[in-house]
């Protein structure tokens, strides 16, 4: 299954959830924001979202800026 | 009496807004915030780097500060709106600095797209502070669109070149009934003081502080300069004269 993660194609196993992907990438779940198909999803909903072919996912964080 | 000003219904005592980019260590940020006295602190939103884990910048901003995300990276109004909505949904509050830029050399803002984004976000209840090139007609349209303040640039972002747009900023201060916050380009505390002496409501500084030899000391210096400039504005400077005018009496000299 292919999805677009942070603008790049990513191949994932079927049945992968948002929570599973965040864990797979070794990302601290408390420090990131996830946008799923252009909508922000809360952390408590990550485990309930199973990714599908061609989904678009953005994992974002706040950084220093002026 | 304390000299305060209001943006989006919030009463502020500090007229120095602080950006958090370019610090050599995030650990300097809370120290710089405290030293500067800033109450409004800006951050940006970016994709994570999946190669290595990075720190959460928000954890370094004191909790009593207003966290103001910017929309840097947005190339049009639509992208700016998307970033603002994401930041708010992520718990960042409803303040947002609109930054729409497609010019990569000078990083000058696209005033037209900025007006569009301001209109949309103000209607959604955001406290919108648009970064803009100092143009009177644009500032009027931003005010009509619902901006809570306008943020004209002093010089290109990160250039530390000072208040190059002084005469145009002065026009905005005279004509726009909103707080004018000089944002970008201020490199030295004296330049921040000058903006405040002119009647700017506040200034936003990042690079000049973050890249100083001692960022925390420079943050303090900017904080003091902003206070000095504001006090001078309130005090009302005397008029300038073309020729010398003696300060001491011109009579009663000790001579024959």
mmCIF file of C-alpha atoms in Angstrom:
data_model
loop_
_atom_site.group_PDB
_atom_site.id
_atom_site.type_symbol
_atom_site.label_atom_id
_atom_site.label_comp_id
_atom_site.label_asym_id
_atom_site.label_seq_id
_atom_site.Cartn_x
_atom_site.Cartn_y
_atom_site.Cartn_z
ATOM 1 C CA UNK A 1 0.000 0.000 0.000
ATOM 2 C CA UNK A 2 1.317 3.392 -0.959
ATOM 3 C CA UNK A 3 0.616 6.614 0.897
ATOM 4 C CA UNK A 4 2.111 10.090 0.694
ATOM 5 C CA UNK A 5 3.899 10.916 3.933
ATOM 6 C CA UNK A 6 5.225 14.451 4.295
ATOM 7 C CA UNK A 7 5.137 14.852 0.531
ATOM 8 C CA UNK A 8 6.959 11.598 -0.249
ATOM 9 C CA UNK A 9 5.683 8.227 -1.340
ATOM 10 C CA UNK A 10 5.862 5.618 1.388
ATOM 11 C CA UNK A 11 5.101 1.901 1.116
ATOM 12 C CA UNK A 12 3.344 0.456 4.162
ATOM 13 C CA UNK A 13 1.869 -2.855 5.221
ATOM 14 C CA UNK A 14 -1.910 -3.221 4.970
ATOM 15 C CA UNK A 15 -3.758 -2.407 8.170
ATOM 16 C CA UNK A 16 -1.311 0.216 9.386
ATOM 17 C CA UNK A 17 -2.909 2.854 11.595
ATOM 18 C CA UNK A 18 -1.804 6.447 12.126
ATOM 19 C CA UNK A 19 -0.679 5.529 15.641
ATOM 20 C CA UNK A 20 1.237 2.559 14.244
ATOM 21 C CA UNK A 21 3.002 4.688 11.671
ATOM 22 C CA UNK A 22 3.998 7.325 14.217
ATOM 23 C CA UNK A 23 5.431 4.552 16.396
ATOM 24 C CA UNK A 24 7.155 2.926 13.403
ATOM 25 C CA UNK A 25 8.918 6.187 12.630
ATOM 26 C CA UNK A 26 10.101 6.513 16.204
ATOM 27 C CA UNK A 27 8.449 9.891 16.613
ATOM 28 C CA UNK A 28 7.504 11.245 20.039
ATOM 29 C CA UNK A 29 3.692 11.359 19.783
ATOM 30 C CA UNK A 30 3.486 14.221 22.267
ATOM 31 C CA UNK A 31 5.596 16.527 20.107
ATOM 32 C CA UNK A 32 3.872 16.239 16.754
ATOM 33 C CA UNK A 33 0.706 17.207 14.928
ATOM 34 C CA UNK A 34 -0.861 14.854 12.403
ATOM 35 C CA UNK A 35 -2.862 16.011 9.416
ATOM 36 C CA UNK A 36 -4.705 13.176 7.683
ATOM 37 C CA UNK A 37 -6.083 13.907 4.225
ATOM 38 C CA UNK A 38 -5.963 17.651 4.982
ATOM 39 C CA UNK A 39 -7.720 17.415 8.352
ATOM 40 C CA UNK A 40 -6.031 17.576 11.716
ATOM 41 C CA UNK A 41 -6.591 14.436 13.800
ATOM 42 C CA UNK A 42 -6.245 14.333 17.564
ATOM 43 C CA UNK A 43 -3.819 11.922 19.141
ATOM 44 C CA UNK A 44 -6.600 9.926 20.779
ATOM 45 C CA UNK A 45 -8.050 9.208 17.326
ATOM 46 C CA UNK A 46 -4.799 7.984 15.724
ATOM 47 C CA UNK A 47 -5.270 4.343 16.684
ATOM 48 C CA UNK A 48 -8.718 4.278 15.088
ATOM 49 C CA UNK A 49 -7.581 5.448 11.649
ATOM 50 C CA UNK A 50 -6.451 2.677 9.326
ATOM 51 C CA UNK A 51 -4.497 4.017 6.392
ATOM 52 C CA UNK A 52 -5.694 3.370 2.847
ATOM 53 C CA UNK A 53 -4.061 3.486 -0.560
ATOM 54 C CA UNK A 54 -3.152 7.050 -1.637
ATOM 55 C CA UNK A 55 -3.889 8.609 1.746
ATOM 56 C CA UNK A 56 -1.994 11.800 2.463
ATOM 57 C CA UNK A 57 -0.421 12.203 5.849
ATOM 58 C CA UNK A 58 1.542 15.083 7.269
ATOM 59 C CA UNK A 59 3.448 14.746 10.528
ATOM 60 C CA UNK A 60 4.283 18.243 11.683
ATOM 61 C CA UNK A 61 5.861 19.969 14.625
ATOM 62 C CA UNK A 62 6.436 23.457 15.900
ATOM 63 C CA UNK A 63 9.932 24.794 15.321
ATOM 64 C CA UNK A 64 11.718 28.031 16.045
ATOM 65 C CA UNK A 65 10.544 30.873 13.851
ATOM 66 C CA UNK A 66 10.188 34.617 13.748
ATOM 67 C CA UNK B 1 0.249 54.533 35.564
ATOM 68 C CA UNK B 2 1.319 51.463 33.635
ATOM 69 C CA UNK B 3 1.657 51.889 29.889
ATOM 70 C CA UNK B 4 -0.215 49.001 28.303
ATOM 71 C CA UNK B 5 -1.756 48.279 24.937
ATOM 72 C CA UNK B 6 -4.340 45.844 23.679
ATOM 73 C CA UNK B 7 -4.322 43.348 20.846
ATOM 74 C CA UNK B 8 -7.206 40.995 20.320
ATOM 75 C CA UNK B 9 -8.636 41.939 23.684
ATOM 76 C CA UNK B 10 -5.409 40.999 25.499
ATOM 77 C CA UNK B 11 -3.681 43.680 27.508
ATOM 78 C CA UNK B 12 0.080 43.645 27.031
ATOM 79 C CA UNK B 13 2.756 45.409 28.999
ATOM 80 C CA UNK B 14 5.742 44.326 26.908
ATOM 81 C CA UNK B 15 6.223 45.941 23.517
ATOM 82 C CA UNK B 16 8.908 43.525 22.401
ATOM 83 C CA UNK B 17 7.741 40.385 20.606
ATOM 84 C CA UNK B 18 10.358 37.651 20.337
ATOM 85 C CA UNK B 19 10.959 35.136 17.552
ATOM 86 C CA UNK B 20 12.463 31.739 18.387
ATOM 87 C CA UNK B 21 14.335 30.884 15.176
ATOM 88 C CA UNK B 22 18.113 30.543 14.834
ATOM 89 C CA UNK B 23 19.008 30.137 18.514
ATOM 90 C CA UNK B 24 22.074 27.917 18.855
ATOM 91 C CA UNK B 25 20.245 25.977 21.566
ATOM 92 C CA UNK B 26 16.574 25.863 22.478
ATOM 93 C CA UNK B 27 17.681 26.160 26.089
ATOM 94 C CA UNK B 28 18.497 29.801 25.442
ATOM 95 C CA UNK B 29 14.906 30.571 24.495
ATOM 96 C CA UNK B 30 13.317 30.732 27.970
ATOM 97 C CA UNK B 31 16.279 32.771 29.207
ATOM 98 C CA UNK B 32 15.951 35.174 26.278
ATOM 99 C CA UNK B 33 12.204 35.461 26.797
ATOM 100 C CA UNK B 34 12.707 36.336 30.458
ATOM 101 C CA UNK B 35 15.581 38.743 29.778
ATOM 102 C CA UNK B 36 13.604 40.553 27.078
ATOM 103 C CA UNK B 37 10.362 40.661 29.023
ATOM 104 C CA UNK B 38 8.501 39.447 25.915
ATOM 105 C CA UNK B 39 4.926 38.264 26.357
ATOM 106 C CA UNK B 40 4.352 37.274 22.739
ATOM 107 C CA UNK B 41 6.622 34.608 21.275
ATOM 108 C CA UNK B 42 6.528 33.340 17.708
ATOM 109 C CA UNK B 43 7.039 29.818 16.377
ATOM 110 C CA UNK B 44 6.713 28.146 12.975
ATOM 111 C CA UNK B 45 5.140 24.882 11.811
ATOM 112 C CA UNK B 46 7.097 22.385 9.733
ATOM 113 C CA UNK B 47 7.123 18.775 8.610
ATOM 114 C CA UNK B 48 9.174 16.645 10.961
ATOM 115 C CA UNK B 49 12.486 15.274 9.826
ATOM 116 C CA UNK B 50 11.912 11.526 9.892
ATOM 117 C CA UNK B 51 15.635 10.846 10.061
ATOM 118 C CA UNK B 52 16.083 12.076 13.602
ATOM 119 C CA UNK B 53 13.918 13.220 16.458
ATOM 120 C CA UNK B 54 13.871 16.877 17.357
ATOM 121 C CA UNK B 55 12.777 18.813 20.372
ATOM 122 C CA UNK B 56 9.371 20.369 20.779
ATOM 123 C CA UNK B 57 9.977 24.112 20.655
ATOM 124 C CA UNK B 58 6.733 24.904 22.453
ATOM 125 C CA UNK B 59 8.180 23.234 25.555
ATOM 126 C CA UNK B 60 10.778 26.007 25.725
ATOM 127 C CA UNK B 61 8.307 28.881 25.629
ATOM 128 C CA UNK B 62 7.201 29.962 29.119
ATOM 129 C CA UNK B 63 3.573 29.006 29.691
ATOM 130 C CA UNK B 64 2.466 32.535 30.512
ATOM 131 C CA UNK B 65 3.465 33.774 27.029
ATOM 132 C CA UNK B 66 1.146 34.084 24.067
ATOM 133 C CA UNK B 67 2.392 31.544 21.545
ATOM 134 C CA UNK B 68 1.967 33.068 18.097
ATOM 135 C CA UNK B 69 2.532 30.684 15.195
ATOM 136 C CA UNK B 70 3.534 32.239 11.916
ATOM 137 C CA UNK B 71 2.515 30.956 8.513
ATOM 138 C CA UNK B 72 6.027 30.999 7.079
ATOM 139 C CA UNK B 73 6.354 28.660 4.167
ATOM 140 C CA UNK B 74 2.948 29.697 2.831
ATOM 141 C CA UNK B 75 3.074 30.840 -0.792
ATOM 142 C CA UNK B 76 -0.518 31.989 -1.017
ATOM 143 C CA UNK B 77 -3.521 32.818 1.152
ATOM 144 C CA UNK B 78 -4.866 29.274 1.014
ATOM 145 C CA UNK B 79 -1.661 27.791 2.425
ATOM 146 C CA UNK B 80 -1.492 30.443 5.129
ATOM 147 C CA UNK B 81 -5.062 29.657 6.160
ATOM 148 C CA UNK B 82 -4.271 25.933 6.289
ATOM 149 C CA UNK B 83 -1.258 26.503 8.545
ATOM 150 C CA UNK B 84 -3.205 28.839 10.830
ATOM 151 C CA UNK B 85 -6.065 26.376 11.212
ATOM 152 C CA UNK B 86 -3.670 23.499 11.936
ATOM 153 C CA UNK B 87 -1.810 25.511 14.560
ATOM 154 C CA UNK B 88 -5.024 26.509 16.290
ATOM 155 C CA UNK B 89 -6.372 22.972 16.199
ATOM 156 C CA UNK B 90 -3.076 21.826 17.699
ATOM 157 C CA UNK B 91 -3.723 24.003 20.720
ATOM 158 C CA UNK B 92 -1.742 27.083 19.786
ATOM 159 C CA UNK B 93 -4.468 29.569 20.632
ATOM 160 C CA UNK B 94 -5.989 31.962 18.134
ATOM 161 C CA UNK B 95 -3.184 34.400 17.492
ATOM 162 C CA UNK B 96 -1.469 34.083 14.129
ATOM 163 C CA UNK B 97 1.152 36.027 12.246
ATOM 164 C CA UNK B 98 0.362 35.894 8.555
ATOM 165 C CA UNK B 99 3.448 35.513 6.429
ATOM 166 C CA UNK B 100 2.979 34.841 2.719
ATOM 167 C CA UNK B 101 6.174 34.892 0.696
ATOM 168 C CA UNK B 102 7.144 33.796 -2.792
ATOM 169 C CA UNK B 103 10.178 36.047 -3.220
ATOM 170 C CA UNK B 104 13.141 33.948 -2.162
ATOM 171 C CA UNK B 105 15.799 36.627 -2.500
ATOM 172 C CA UNK B 106 14.416 39.360 -0.270
ATOM 173 C CA UNK B 107 11.627 37.385 1.419
ATOM 174 C CA UNK B 108 9.279 40.295 0.838
ATOM 175 C CA UNK B 109 5.650 39.535 1.671
ATOM 176 C CA UNK B 110 2.907 39.180 -0.915
ATOM 177 C CA UNK B 111 0.603 41.910 0.337
ATOM 178 C CA UNK B 112 -2.300 40.855 -1.882
ATOM 179 C CA UNK B 113 -2.400 37.249 -0.647
ATOM 180 C CA UNK B 114 -1.835 38.513 2.893
ATOM 181 C CA UNK B 115 -5.000 40.611 2.712
ATOM 182 C CA UNK B 116 -6.975 37.585 1.483
ATOM 183 C CA UNK B 117 -5.677 35.360 4.293
ATOM 184 C CA UNK B 118 -6.359 38.062 6.872
ATOM 185 C CA UNK B 119 -9.958 38.399 5.756
ATOM 186 C CA UNK B 120 -10.613 34.652 5.969
ATOM 187 C CA UNK B 121 -8.904 34.104 9.314
ATOM 188 C CA UNK B 122 -10.284 37.201 11.026
ATOM 189 C CA UNK B 123 -13.779 36.003 10.059
ATOM 190 C CA UNK B 124 -12.951 32.676 11.752
ATOM 191 C CA UNK B 125 -12.096 34.389 15.011
ATOM 192 C CA UNK B 126 -8.328 34.503 14.725
ATOM 193 C CA UNK B 127 -6.356 37.420 16.097
ATOM 194 C CA UNK B 128 -4.531 38.197 12.889
ATOM 195 C CA UNK B 129 -1.225 40.020 12.756
ATOM 196 C CA UNK B 130 -0.135 40.308 9.133
ATOM 197 C CA UNK B 131 3.499 40.802 8.122
ATOM 198 C CA UNK B 132 3.459 43.285 5.266
ATOM 199 C CA UNK B 133 5.444 45.651 3.089
ATOM 200 C CA UNK B 134 4.691 49.112 4.475
ATOM 201 C CA UNK B 135 2.129 50.464 2.048
ATOM 202 C CA UNK B 136 -0.647 52.716 3.312
ATOM 203 C CA UNK B 137 -3.400 51.394 1.046
ATOM 204 C CA UNK B 138 -2.534 47.804 1.907
ATOM 205 C CA UNK B 139 -2.546 48.621 5.614
ATOM 206 C CA UNK B 140 -6.010 50.188 5.227
ATOM 207 C CA UNK B 141 -7.274 47.061 3.503
ATOM 208 C CA UNK B 142 -5.761 44.881 6.230
ATOM 209 C CA UNK B 143 -7.563 46.965 8.830
ATOM 210 C CA UNK B 144 -10.830 46.587 6.890
ATOM 211 C CA UNK B 145 -10.185 42.843 6.615
ATOM 212 C CA UNK B 146 -10.091 42.576 10.403
ATOM 213 C CA UNK B 147 -6.388 42.602 11.265
ATOM 214 C CA UNK B 148 -5.686 43.108 14.968
ATOM 215 C CA UNK B 149 -2.434 44.924 14.191
ATOM 216 C CA UNK B 150 -0.215 45.368 11.167
ATOM 217 C CA UNK B 151 3.428 44.389 11.005
ATOM 218 C CA UNK B 152 5.428 46.344 8.455
ATOM 219 C CA UNK B 153 8.988 45.276 7.807
ATOM 220 C CA UNK B 154 11.925 47.459 8.798
ATOM 221 C CA UNK B 155 14.282 45.701 6.377
ATOM 222 C CA UNK B 156 14.385 42.245 4.777
ATOM 223 C CA UNK B 157 13.949 39.346 7.201
ATOM 224 C CA UNK B 158 17.122 38.352 9.000
ATOM 225 C CA UNK B 159 19.182 41.144 7.439
ATOM 226 C CA UNK B 160 19.856 43.143 10.634
ATOM 227 C CA UNK B 161 19.868 46.249 8.408
ATOM 228 C CA UNK B 162 17.646 48.385 10.590
ATOM 229 C CA UNK B 163 14.675 50.644 10.037
ATOM 230 C CA UNK B 164 15.121 51.207 6.303
ATOM 231 C CA UNK B 165 11.432 51.745 5.751
ATOM 232 C CA UNK B 166 11.224 54.500 8.347
ATOM 233 C CA UNK B 167 9.282 57.086 6.321
ATOM 234 C CA UNK B 168 6.697 54.565 5.156
ATOM 235 C CA UNK B 169 6.264 53.129 8.636
ATOM 236 C CA UNK B 170 5.781 56.649 9.952
ATOM 237 C CA UNK B 171 2.857 57.099 7.543
ATOM 238 C CA UNK B 172 1.240 53.901 8.820
ATOM 239 C CA UNK B 173 1.657 55.061 12.418
ATOM 240 C CA UNK B 174 -0.021 58.353 11.521
ATOM 241 C CA UNK B 175 -2.861 56.943 9.459
ATOM 242 C CA UNK B 176 -3.803 53.456 10.645
ATOM 243 C CA UNK B 177 -5.920 53.104 13.791
ATOM 244 C CA UNK B 178 -4.331 49.805 14.747
ATOM 245 C CA UNK B 179 -1.129 48.925 16.603
ATOM 246 C CA UNK B 180 1.825 49.143 14.213
ATOM 247 C CA UNK B 181 4.449 46.523 15.038
ATOM 248 C CA UNK B 182 7.734 46.824 13.190
ATOM 249 C CA UNK B 183 8.713 43.299 12.235
ATOM 250 C CA UNK B 184 11.871 42.084 10.481
ATOM 251 C CA UNK B 185 15.218 43.669 9.835
ATOM 252 C CA UNK B 186 15.865 45.430 13.128
ATOM 253 C CA UNK B 187 19.463 44.604 13.984
ATOM 254 C CA UNK B 188 20.328 46.743 16.981
ATOM 255 C CA UNK B 189 18.553 47.938 20.089
ATOM 256 C CA UNK B 190 18.972 51.559 18.956
ATOM 257 C CA UNK B 191 16.888 50.770 15.870
ATOM 258 C CA UNK B 192 14.145 49.285 18.009
ATOM 259 C CA UNK B 193 14.266 52.393 20.198
ATOM 260 C CA UNK B 194 13.951 54.556 17.086
ATOM 261 C CA UNK B 195 10.849 52.670 15.951
ATOM 262 C CA UNK B 196 9.336 53.135 19.387
ATOM 263 C CA UNK B 197 10.236 56.845 19.495
ATOM 264 C CA UNK B 198 8.288 57.222 16.238
ATOM 265 C CA UNK B 199 5.212 55.789 17.886
ATOM 266 C CA UNK B 200 5.274 52.148 16.863
ATOM 267 C CA UNK B 201 3.188 50.081 19.275
ATOM 268 C CA UNK B 202 5.778 47.299 19.437
ATOM 269 C CA UNK B 203 8.565 45.577 17.548
ATOM 270 C CA UNK B 204 9.218 41.934 16.738
ATOM 271 C CA UNK B 205 12.846 40.808 16.866
ATOM 272 C CA UNK B 206 14.390 37.416 16.211
ATOM 273 C CA UNK B 207 17.651 37.251 14.260
ATOM 274 C CA UNK B 208 19.324 40.194 15.985
ATOM 275 C CA UNK B 209 18.867 38.500 19.344
ATOM 276 C CA UNK B 210 19.288 34.857 18.381
ATOM 277 C CA UNK B 211 22.514 35.393 16.451
ATOM 278 C CA UNK B 212 24.129 37.835 18.890
ATOM 279 C CA UNK B 213 27.338 36.813 20.651
ATOM 280 C CA UNK B 214 25.348 36.687 23.880
ATOM 281 C CA UNK B 215 21.682 36.236 22.921
ATOM 282 C CA UNK B 216 20.354 36.580 26.459
ATOM 283 C CA UNK B 217 22.215 39.861 27.044
ATOM 284 C CA UNK B 218 21.024 41.132 23.662
ATOM 285 C CA UNK B 219 17.460 40.175 24.543
ATOM 286 C CA UNK B 220 17.765 42.300 27.656
ATOM 287 C CA UNK B 221 19.277 45.153 25.648
ATOM 288 C CA UNK B 222 16.354 45.096 23.206
ATOM 289 C CA UNK B 223 13.896 44.994 26.073
ATOM 290 C CA UNK B 224 15.467 48.068 27.636
ATOM 291 C CA UNK B 225 15.711 49.883 24.290
ATOM 292 C CA UNK B 226 12.043 49.303 23.535
ATOM 293 C CA UNK B 227 11.111 50.673 26.949
ATOM 294 C CA UNK B 228 13.414 53.687 26.472
ATOM 295 C CA UNK B 229 12.025 54.426 23.022
ATOM 296 C CA UNK B 230 8.465 54.143 24.239
ATOM 297 C CA UNK B 231 9.150 56.409 27.194
ATOM 298 C CA UNK B 232 10.750 58.977 24.885
ATOM 299 C CA UNK B 233 7.688 58.852 22.616
ATOM 300 C CA UNK B 234 5.390 59.448 25.573
ATOM 301 C CA UNK B 235 7.663 62.198 26.889
ATOM 302 C CA UNK B 236 7.469 64.086 23.576
ATOM 303 C CA UNK B 237 10.901 65.004 22.210
ATOM 304 C CA UNK B 238 11.776 68.728 21.830
ATOM 305 C CA UNK B 239 11.889 70.304 18.389
ATOM 306 C CA UNK B 240 15.000 70.151 16.260
ATOM 307 C CA UNK B 241 16.714 73.430 15.273
ATOM 308 C CA UNK B 242 18.920 74.205 12.328
ATOM 309 C CA UNK B 243 21.438 76.326 14.301
ATOM 310 C CA UNK B 244 22.794 76.226 17.827
ATOM 311 C CA UNK B 245 20.668 77.630 20.613
ATOM 312 C CA UNK B 246 22.469 78.189 23.872
ATOM 313 C CA UNK B 247 21.201 76.168 26.771
ATOM 314 C CA UNK B 248 22.784 78.566 29.280
ATOM 315 C CA UNK B 249 21.750 82.242 29.616
ATOM 316 C CA UNK B 250 23.520 84.639 27.246
ATOM 317 C CA UNK B 251 23.852 87.362 29.901
ATOM 318 C CA UNK B 252 25.839 87.824 33.127
ATOM 319 C CA UNK B 253 29.165 86.568 31.811
ATOM 320 C CA UNK B 254 32.214 86.929 34.135
ATOM 321 C CA UNK B 255 34.214 89.325 31.973
ATOM 322 C CA UNK B 256 34.998 93.004 31.743
#
